[in-house]
Coordinates of C-alpha atoms in Angstrom, one line a residue:
X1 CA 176.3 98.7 134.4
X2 CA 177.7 102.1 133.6
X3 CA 175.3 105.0 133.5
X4 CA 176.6 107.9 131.5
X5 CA 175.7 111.5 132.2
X6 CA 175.9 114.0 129.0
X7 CA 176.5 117.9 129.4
X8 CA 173.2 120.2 129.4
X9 CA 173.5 123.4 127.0
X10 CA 174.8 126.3 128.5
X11 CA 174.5 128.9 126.3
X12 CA 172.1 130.5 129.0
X13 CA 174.6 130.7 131.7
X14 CA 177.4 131.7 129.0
X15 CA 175.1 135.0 127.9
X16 CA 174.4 135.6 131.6
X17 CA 178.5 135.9 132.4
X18 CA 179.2 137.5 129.2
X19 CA 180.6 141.3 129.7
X20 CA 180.8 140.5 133.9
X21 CA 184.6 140.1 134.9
X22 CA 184.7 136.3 136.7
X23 CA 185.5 137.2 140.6
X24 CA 188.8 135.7 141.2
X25 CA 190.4 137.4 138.3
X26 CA 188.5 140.8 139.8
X27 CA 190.4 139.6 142.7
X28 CA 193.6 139.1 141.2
X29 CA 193.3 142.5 139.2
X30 CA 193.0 144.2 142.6
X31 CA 196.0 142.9 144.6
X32 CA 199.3 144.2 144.4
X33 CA 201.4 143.0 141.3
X34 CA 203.5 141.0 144.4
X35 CA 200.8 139.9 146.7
X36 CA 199.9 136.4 147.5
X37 CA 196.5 136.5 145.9
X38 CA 198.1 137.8 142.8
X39 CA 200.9 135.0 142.7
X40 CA 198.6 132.3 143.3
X41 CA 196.5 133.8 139.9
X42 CA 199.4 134.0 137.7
X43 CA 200.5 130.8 138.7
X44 CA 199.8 128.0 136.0
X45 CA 196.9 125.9 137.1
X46 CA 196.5 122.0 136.7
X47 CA 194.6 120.9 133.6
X48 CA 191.3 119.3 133.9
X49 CA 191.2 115.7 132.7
X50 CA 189.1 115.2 129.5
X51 CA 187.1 112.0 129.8
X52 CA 184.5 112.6 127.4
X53 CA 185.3 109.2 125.0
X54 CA 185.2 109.4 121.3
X55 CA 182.8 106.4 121.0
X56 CA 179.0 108.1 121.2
X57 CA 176.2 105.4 123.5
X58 CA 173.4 104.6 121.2
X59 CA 171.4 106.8 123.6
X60 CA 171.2 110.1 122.3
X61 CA 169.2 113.1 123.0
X62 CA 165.9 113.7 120.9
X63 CA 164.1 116.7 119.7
X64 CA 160.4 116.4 120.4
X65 CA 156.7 117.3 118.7
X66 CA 153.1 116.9 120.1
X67 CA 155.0 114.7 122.9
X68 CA 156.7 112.5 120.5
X69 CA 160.4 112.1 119.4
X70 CA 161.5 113.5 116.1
X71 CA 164.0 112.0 114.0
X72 CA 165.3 113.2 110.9
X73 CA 165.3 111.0 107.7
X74 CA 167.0 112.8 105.0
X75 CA 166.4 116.3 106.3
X76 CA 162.8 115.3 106.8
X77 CA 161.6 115.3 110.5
X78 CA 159.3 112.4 111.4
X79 CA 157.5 111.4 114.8
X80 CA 158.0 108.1 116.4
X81 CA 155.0 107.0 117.9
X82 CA 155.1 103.9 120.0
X83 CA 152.1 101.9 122.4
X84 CA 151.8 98.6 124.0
X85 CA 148.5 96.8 124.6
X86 CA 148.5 93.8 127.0
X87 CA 146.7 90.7 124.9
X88 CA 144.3 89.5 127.4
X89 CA 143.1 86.7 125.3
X90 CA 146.8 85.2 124.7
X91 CA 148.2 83.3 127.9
X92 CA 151.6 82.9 127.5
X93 CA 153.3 80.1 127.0
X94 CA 150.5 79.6 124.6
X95 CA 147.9 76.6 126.0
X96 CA 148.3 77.5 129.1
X97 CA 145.0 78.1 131.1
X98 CA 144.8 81.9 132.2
X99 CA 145.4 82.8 135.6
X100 CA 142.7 82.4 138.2
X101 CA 140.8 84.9 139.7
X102 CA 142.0 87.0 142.2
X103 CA 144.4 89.1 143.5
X104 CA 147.3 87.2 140.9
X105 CA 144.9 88.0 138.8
X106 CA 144.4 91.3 139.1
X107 CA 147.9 92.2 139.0
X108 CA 148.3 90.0 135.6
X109 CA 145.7 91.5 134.1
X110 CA 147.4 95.2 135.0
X111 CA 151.0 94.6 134.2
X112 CA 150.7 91.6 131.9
X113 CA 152.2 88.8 133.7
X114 CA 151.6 85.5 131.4
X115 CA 149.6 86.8 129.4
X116 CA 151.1 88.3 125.2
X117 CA 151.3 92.0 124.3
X118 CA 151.5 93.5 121.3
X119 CA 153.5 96.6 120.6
X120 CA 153.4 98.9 117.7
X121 CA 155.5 101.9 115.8
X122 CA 154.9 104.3 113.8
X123 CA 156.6 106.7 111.9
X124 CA 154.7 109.5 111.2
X125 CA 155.3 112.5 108.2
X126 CA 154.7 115.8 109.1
X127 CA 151.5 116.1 108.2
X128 CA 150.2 112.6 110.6
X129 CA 150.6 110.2 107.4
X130 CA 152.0 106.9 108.7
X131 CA 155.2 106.1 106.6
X132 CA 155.2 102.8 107.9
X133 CA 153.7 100.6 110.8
X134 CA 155.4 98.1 112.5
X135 CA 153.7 95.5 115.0
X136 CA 155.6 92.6 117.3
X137 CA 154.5 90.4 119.9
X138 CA 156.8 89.1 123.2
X139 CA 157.9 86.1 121.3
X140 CA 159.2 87.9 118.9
X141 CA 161.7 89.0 121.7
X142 CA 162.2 85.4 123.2
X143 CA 165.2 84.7 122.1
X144 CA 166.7 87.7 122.6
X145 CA 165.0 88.0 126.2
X146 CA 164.9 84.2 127.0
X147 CA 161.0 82.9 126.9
X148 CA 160.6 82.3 130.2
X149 CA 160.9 86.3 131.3
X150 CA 159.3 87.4 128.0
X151 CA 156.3 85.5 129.2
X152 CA 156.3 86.0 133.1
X153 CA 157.6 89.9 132.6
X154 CA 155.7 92.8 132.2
X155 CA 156.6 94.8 129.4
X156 CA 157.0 98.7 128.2
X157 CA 156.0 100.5 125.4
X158 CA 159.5 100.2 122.8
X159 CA 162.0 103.4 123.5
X160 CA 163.2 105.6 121.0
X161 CA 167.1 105.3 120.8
X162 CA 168.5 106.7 118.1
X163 CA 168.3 107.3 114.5
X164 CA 171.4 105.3 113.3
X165 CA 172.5 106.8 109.6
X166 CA 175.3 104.3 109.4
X167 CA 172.7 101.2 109.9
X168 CA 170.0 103.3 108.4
X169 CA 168.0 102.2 110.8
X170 CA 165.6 103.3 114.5
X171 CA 167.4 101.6 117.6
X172 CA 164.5 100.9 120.1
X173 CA 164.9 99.7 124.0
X174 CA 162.2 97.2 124.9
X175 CA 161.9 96.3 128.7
X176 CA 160.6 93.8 130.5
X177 CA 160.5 93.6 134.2
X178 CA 159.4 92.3 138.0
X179 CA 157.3 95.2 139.0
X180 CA 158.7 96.5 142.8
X181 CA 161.7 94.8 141.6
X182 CA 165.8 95.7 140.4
X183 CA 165.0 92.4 137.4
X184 CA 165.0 94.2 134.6
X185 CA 166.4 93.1 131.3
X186 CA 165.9 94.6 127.7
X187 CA 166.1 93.7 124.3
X188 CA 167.9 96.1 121.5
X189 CA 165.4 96.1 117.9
X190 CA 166.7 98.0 115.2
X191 CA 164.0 99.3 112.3
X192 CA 164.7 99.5 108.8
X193 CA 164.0 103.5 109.0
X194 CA 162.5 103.5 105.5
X195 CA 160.2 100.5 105.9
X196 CA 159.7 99.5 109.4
X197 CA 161.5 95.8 108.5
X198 CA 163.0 94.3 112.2
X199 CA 166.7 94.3 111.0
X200 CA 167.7 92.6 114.4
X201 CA 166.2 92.0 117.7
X202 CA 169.1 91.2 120.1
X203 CA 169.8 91.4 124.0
X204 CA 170.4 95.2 125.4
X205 CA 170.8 95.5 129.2
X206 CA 170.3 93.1 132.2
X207 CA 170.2 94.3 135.8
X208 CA 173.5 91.8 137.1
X209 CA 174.8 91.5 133.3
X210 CA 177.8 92.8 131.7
X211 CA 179.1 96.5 131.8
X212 CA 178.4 96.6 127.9
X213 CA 179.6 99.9 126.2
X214 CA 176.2 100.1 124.0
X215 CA 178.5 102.6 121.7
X216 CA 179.2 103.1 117.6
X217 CA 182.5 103.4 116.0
X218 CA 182.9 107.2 115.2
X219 CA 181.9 106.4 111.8
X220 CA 178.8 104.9 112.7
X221 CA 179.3 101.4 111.2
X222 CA 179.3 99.3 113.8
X223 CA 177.9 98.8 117.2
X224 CA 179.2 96.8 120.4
X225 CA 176.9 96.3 122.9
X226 CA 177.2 93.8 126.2
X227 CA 176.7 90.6 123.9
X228 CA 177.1 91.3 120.4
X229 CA 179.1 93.4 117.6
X230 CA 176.9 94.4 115.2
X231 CA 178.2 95.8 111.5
X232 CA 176.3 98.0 109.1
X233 CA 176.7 95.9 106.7
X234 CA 173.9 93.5 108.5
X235 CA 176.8 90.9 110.2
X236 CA 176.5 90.1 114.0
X237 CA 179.0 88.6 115.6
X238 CA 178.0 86.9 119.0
X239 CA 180.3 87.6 122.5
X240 CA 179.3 84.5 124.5
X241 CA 181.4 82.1 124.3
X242 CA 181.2 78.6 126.3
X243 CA 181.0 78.3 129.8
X244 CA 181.7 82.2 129.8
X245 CA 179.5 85.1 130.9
X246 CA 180.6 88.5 129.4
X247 CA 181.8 90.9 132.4
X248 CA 182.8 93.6 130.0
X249 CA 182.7 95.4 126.4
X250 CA 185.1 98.1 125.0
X251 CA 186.1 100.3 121.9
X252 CA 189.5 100.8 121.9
X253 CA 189.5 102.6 118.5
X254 CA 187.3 102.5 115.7
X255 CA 188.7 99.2 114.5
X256 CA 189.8 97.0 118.1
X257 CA 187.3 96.0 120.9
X258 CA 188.0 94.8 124.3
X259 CA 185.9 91.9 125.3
X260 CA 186.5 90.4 129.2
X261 CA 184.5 87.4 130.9
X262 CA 184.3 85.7 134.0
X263 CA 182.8 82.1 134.7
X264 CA 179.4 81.3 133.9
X265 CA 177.3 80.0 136.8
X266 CA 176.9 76.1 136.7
X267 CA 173.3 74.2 137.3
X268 CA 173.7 74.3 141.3
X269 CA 174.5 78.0 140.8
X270 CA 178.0 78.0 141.6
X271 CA 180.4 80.1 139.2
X272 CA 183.2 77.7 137.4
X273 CA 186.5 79.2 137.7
X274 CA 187.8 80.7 134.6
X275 CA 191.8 80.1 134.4
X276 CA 194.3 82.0 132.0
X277 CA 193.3 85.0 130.2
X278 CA 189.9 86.2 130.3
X279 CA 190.1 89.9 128.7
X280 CA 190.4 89.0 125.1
X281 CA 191.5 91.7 122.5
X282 CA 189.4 91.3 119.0
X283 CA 189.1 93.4 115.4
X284 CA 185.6 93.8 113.5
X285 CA 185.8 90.7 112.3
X286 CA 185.9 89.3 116.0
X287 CA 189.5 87.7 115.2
X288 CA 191.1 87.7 118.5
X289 CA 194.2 89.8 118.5
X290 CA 195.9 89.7 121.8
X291 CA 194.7 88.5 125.1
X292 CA 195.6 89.2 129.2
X293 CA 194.1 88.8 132.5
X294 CA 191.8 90.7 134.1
X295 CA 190.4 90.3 137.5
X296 CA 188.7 92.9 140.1
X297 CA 185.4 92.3 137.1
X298 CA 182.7 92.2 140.6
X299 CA 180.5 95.2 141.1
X300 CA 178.0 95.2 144.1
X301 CA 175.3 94.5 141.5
X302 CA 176.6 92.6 138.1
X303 CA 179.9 93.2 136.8
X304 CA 182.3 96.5 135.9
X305 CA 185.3 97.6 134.1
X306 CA 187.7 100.3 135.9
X307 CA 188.5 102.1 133.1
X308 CA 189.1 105.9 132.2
X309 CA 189.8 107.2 128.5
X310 CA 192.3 110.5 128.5
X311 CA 191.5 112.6 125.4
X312 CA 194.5 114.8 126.1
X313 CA 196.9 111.4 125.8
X314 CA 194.6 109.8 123.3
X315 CA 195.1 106.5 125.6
X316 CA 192.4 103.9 127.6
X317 CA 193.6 103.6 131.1
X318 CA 192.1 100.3 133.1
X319 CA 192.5 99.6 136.4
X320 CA 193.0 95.9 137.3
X321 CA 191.7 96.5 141.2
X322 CA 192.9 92.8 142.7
X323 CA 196.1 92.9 140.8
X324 CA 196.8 96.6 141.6
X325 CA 197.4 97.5 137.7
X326 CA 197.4 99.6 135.2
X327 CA 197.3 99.1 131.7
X328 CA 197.8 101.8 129.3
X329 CA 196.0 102.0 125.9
X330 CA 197.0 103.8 122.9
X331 CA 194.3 104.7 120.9
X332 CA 196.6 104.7 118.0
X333 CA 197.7 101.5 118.3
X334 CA 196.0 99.9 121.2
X335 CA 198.0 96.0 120.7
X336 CA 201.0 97.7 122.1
X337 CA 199.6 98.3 125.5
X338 CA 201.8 99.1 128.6
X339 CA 201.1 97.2 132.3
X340 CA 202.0 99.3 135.0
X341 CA 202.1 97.4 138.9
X342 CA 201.0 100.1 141.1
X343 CA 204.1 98.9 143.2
X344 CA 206.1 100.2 140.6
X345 CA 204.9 103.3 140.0
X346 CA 206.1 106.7 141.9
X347 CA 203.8 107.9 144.4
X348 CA 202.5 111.3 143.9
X349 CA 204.1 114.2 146.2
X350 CA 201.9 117.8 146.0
X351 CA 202.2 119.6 144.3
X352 CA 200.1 118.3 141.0
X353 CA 202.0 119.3 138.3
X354 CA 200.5 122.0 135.5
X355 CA 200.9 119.4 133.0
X356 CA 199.4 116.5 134.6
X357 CA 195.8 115.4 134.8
X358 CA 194.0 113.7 137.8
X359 CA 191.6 111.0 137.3
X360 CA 190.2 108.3 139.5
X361 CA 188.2 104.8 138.7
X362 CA 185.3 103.4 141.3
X363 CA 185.8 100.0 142.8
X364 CA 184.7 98.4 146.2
X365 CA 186.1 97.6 148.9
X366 CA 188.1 100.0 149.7
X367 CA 188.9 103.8 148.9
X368 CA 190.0 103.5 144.8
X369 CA 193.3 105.2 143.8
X370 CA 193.8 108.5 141.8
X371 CA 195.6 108.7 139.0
X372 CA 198.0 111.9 138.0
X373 CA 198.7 111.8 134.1
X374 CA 201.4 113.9 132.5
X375 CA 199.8 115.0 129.5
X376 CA 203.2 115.8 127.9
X377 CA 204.8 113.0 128.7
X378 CA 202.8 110.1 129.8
X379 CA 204.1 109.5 133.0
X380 CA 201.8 107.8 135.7
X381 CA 201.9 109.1 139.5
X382 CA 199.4 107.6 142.1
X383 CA 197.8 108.2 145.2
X384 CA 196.1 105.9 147.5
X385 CA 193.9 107.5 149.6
X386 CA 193.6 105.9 153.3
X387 CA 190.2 106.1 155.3
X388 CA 189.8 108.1 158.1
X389 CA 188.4 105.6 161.0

């Protein structure tokens, strides 16, 4: 899965520089009018590629009070205040004599393993008054989580999101997990934010699962995360599909999703082959638009898009790594995509042009291509780096 990185502020470093002349232009200012030094400065430099998508993660960062987040509800600030207690008295599955004595027991009894825990919110007014209090128990995340990890797993206290306007509502990440292990999956439970009502308790993240784009529309209406499209309006609309395991989620604008698959693993653990098209366009009513295929899905742990969104072409670039492909995006009108064979495309001779943009996806097994965009015109040049033995 896809972990995103967000700039810091840098207001700090901004005052610091102000009034101090940055050294290469001191440099350029100080050469001859026809030196080297002062050609090279005058010379038009390639743009930076702006990758920074227009669809915000449901992650967001959070001011903080007394050690708890602060959200704002109609300019109001509120603390979130969250705990888990492990229910020693509650095996789970229910009826089921409690573990034995012992080491296993030991280690149950710290992280919870078969045994019910109870976690609680609470949204609290400036002044400590509780505006509401919500309590849930692992079932309540069974079906999200499946009941046999929600059981066996230890558990966190819920995370604090996001305030959501759009769904008026608290996004929470609660985790379960294989303590000393990478099995990890977590369920997504939005919170009416004026009442503490569960709106919806639905699967999040997975260790091996899909790369799922956990982001809102730029209105804030809707939500697509690994499994599910979720409307403000209170309408889900599942992703799994039969005999299909979701490799892949992706806005392409504010109204069009891309959803891809691969085969879901059969009882003897053996993946069923998935023929035809597999990457399946859809609008917000999950009507399927337009459809390809899209291989190259494997990462070394779960599954991956190549992909790369280009703000200065307002177009969604993804890399098809076993087909050597490109297809090319429009934001404006995403159904009338372009698919380039790398075969086809001109290889990139130096210099990069002033216009042009250089990006790059990750893959494995083998050194990934880089990408030059013309920014003007939209023309595609490519270099495949070789590795050195």
């Amino acid at each position: 899965m896809r972990t995103r990185l967000y700039p810091l502020g840098l207001c700090a470093a901004l005052l610091a520089c102000k009034g101090r002349k940055p050294a290469a232009e001191s440099a350029a200012a100080s050469a001859a009018p026809d030196s080297p030094v002062a050609a090279a400065a005058a010379a038009p430099q390639p743009l930076r590629a702006d990758t920074v998508a227009p669809f915000p993660t449901v992650l967001t960062r959070l001011d903080s009070a007394a050690g708890l987040p602060v959200v704002r509800l109609q300019g109001q600030p509120f603390r979130v205040e969250t705990a888990r207690r492990i229910d020693l008295t509650r095996p789970l599955p229910p009826g089921e004599p409690a573990p034995e004595s012992g080491l296993a027991d030991s280690l149950s009894r710290a992280w919870g393993y078969g045994y019910d825990a109870e976690y609680t919110i609470r949204l609290l007014d400036a002044a400590g008054r509780a505006r509401f209090v919500t309590t849930l128990r692992k079932p309540d995340f069974a079906e999200a989580i499946g009941a046999t990890a929600v059981a066996g797993y230890a558990s966190n206290a819920p995370t604090l999101l996001a305030y959501l306007p759009g769904f008026r509502a608290l996004a929470f990440e609660v985790s379960f997990f294989m303590e000393g292990t990478d099995d990890v999956a977590s369920a997504l439970l939005l919170l009416d934010a004026g009442t503490g009502r569960v709106q919806l308790v639905v699967p999040y993240e997975r260790w091996d699962d899909a790369d799922g784009a956990n982001a809102l529309t730029p209105d804030g209406r809707a939500l697509l995360t690994g499994t599910d499209l979720l409307r403000a309006d209170g309408r889900r609309i599942s992703l799994l599909r039969p005999g299909q395991q979701v490799a892949g989620t992706r806005w392409l604008n504010a109204h069009t999703l891309l959803v891809a698959y691969v085969g879901a693993y059969d009882r003897q653990g053996n993946r069923r082959p998935l023929r035809g098209p597999n990457a399946h366009l859809l609008n917000l009513d999950g009507r399927e638009l337009g459809a390809f295929r899209l291989d190259g899905l494997e990462a070394e742990v779960g599954y991956m898009l190549r992909d790369e969104y280009l703000a200065q072409t307002q177009t969604y670039y993804l890399y098809d790594a076993d087909n050597r492909t490109l297809r090319l995006f429009p934001r404006a009108q995403p159904l009338q995509y372009r698919t380039l064979p790398l075969a086809k495309l001109p290889r990139f001779a130096p210099p990069q042009r002033p216009a042009e943009v250089r990006f790059t996806v990750y893959t494995t097994g083998g050194l990934p291509p880089v990408f030059f965009v013309d920014t003007g015109s939209g023309a595609v040049r490519y270099r495949q780096p070789v590795a050195v033995p």
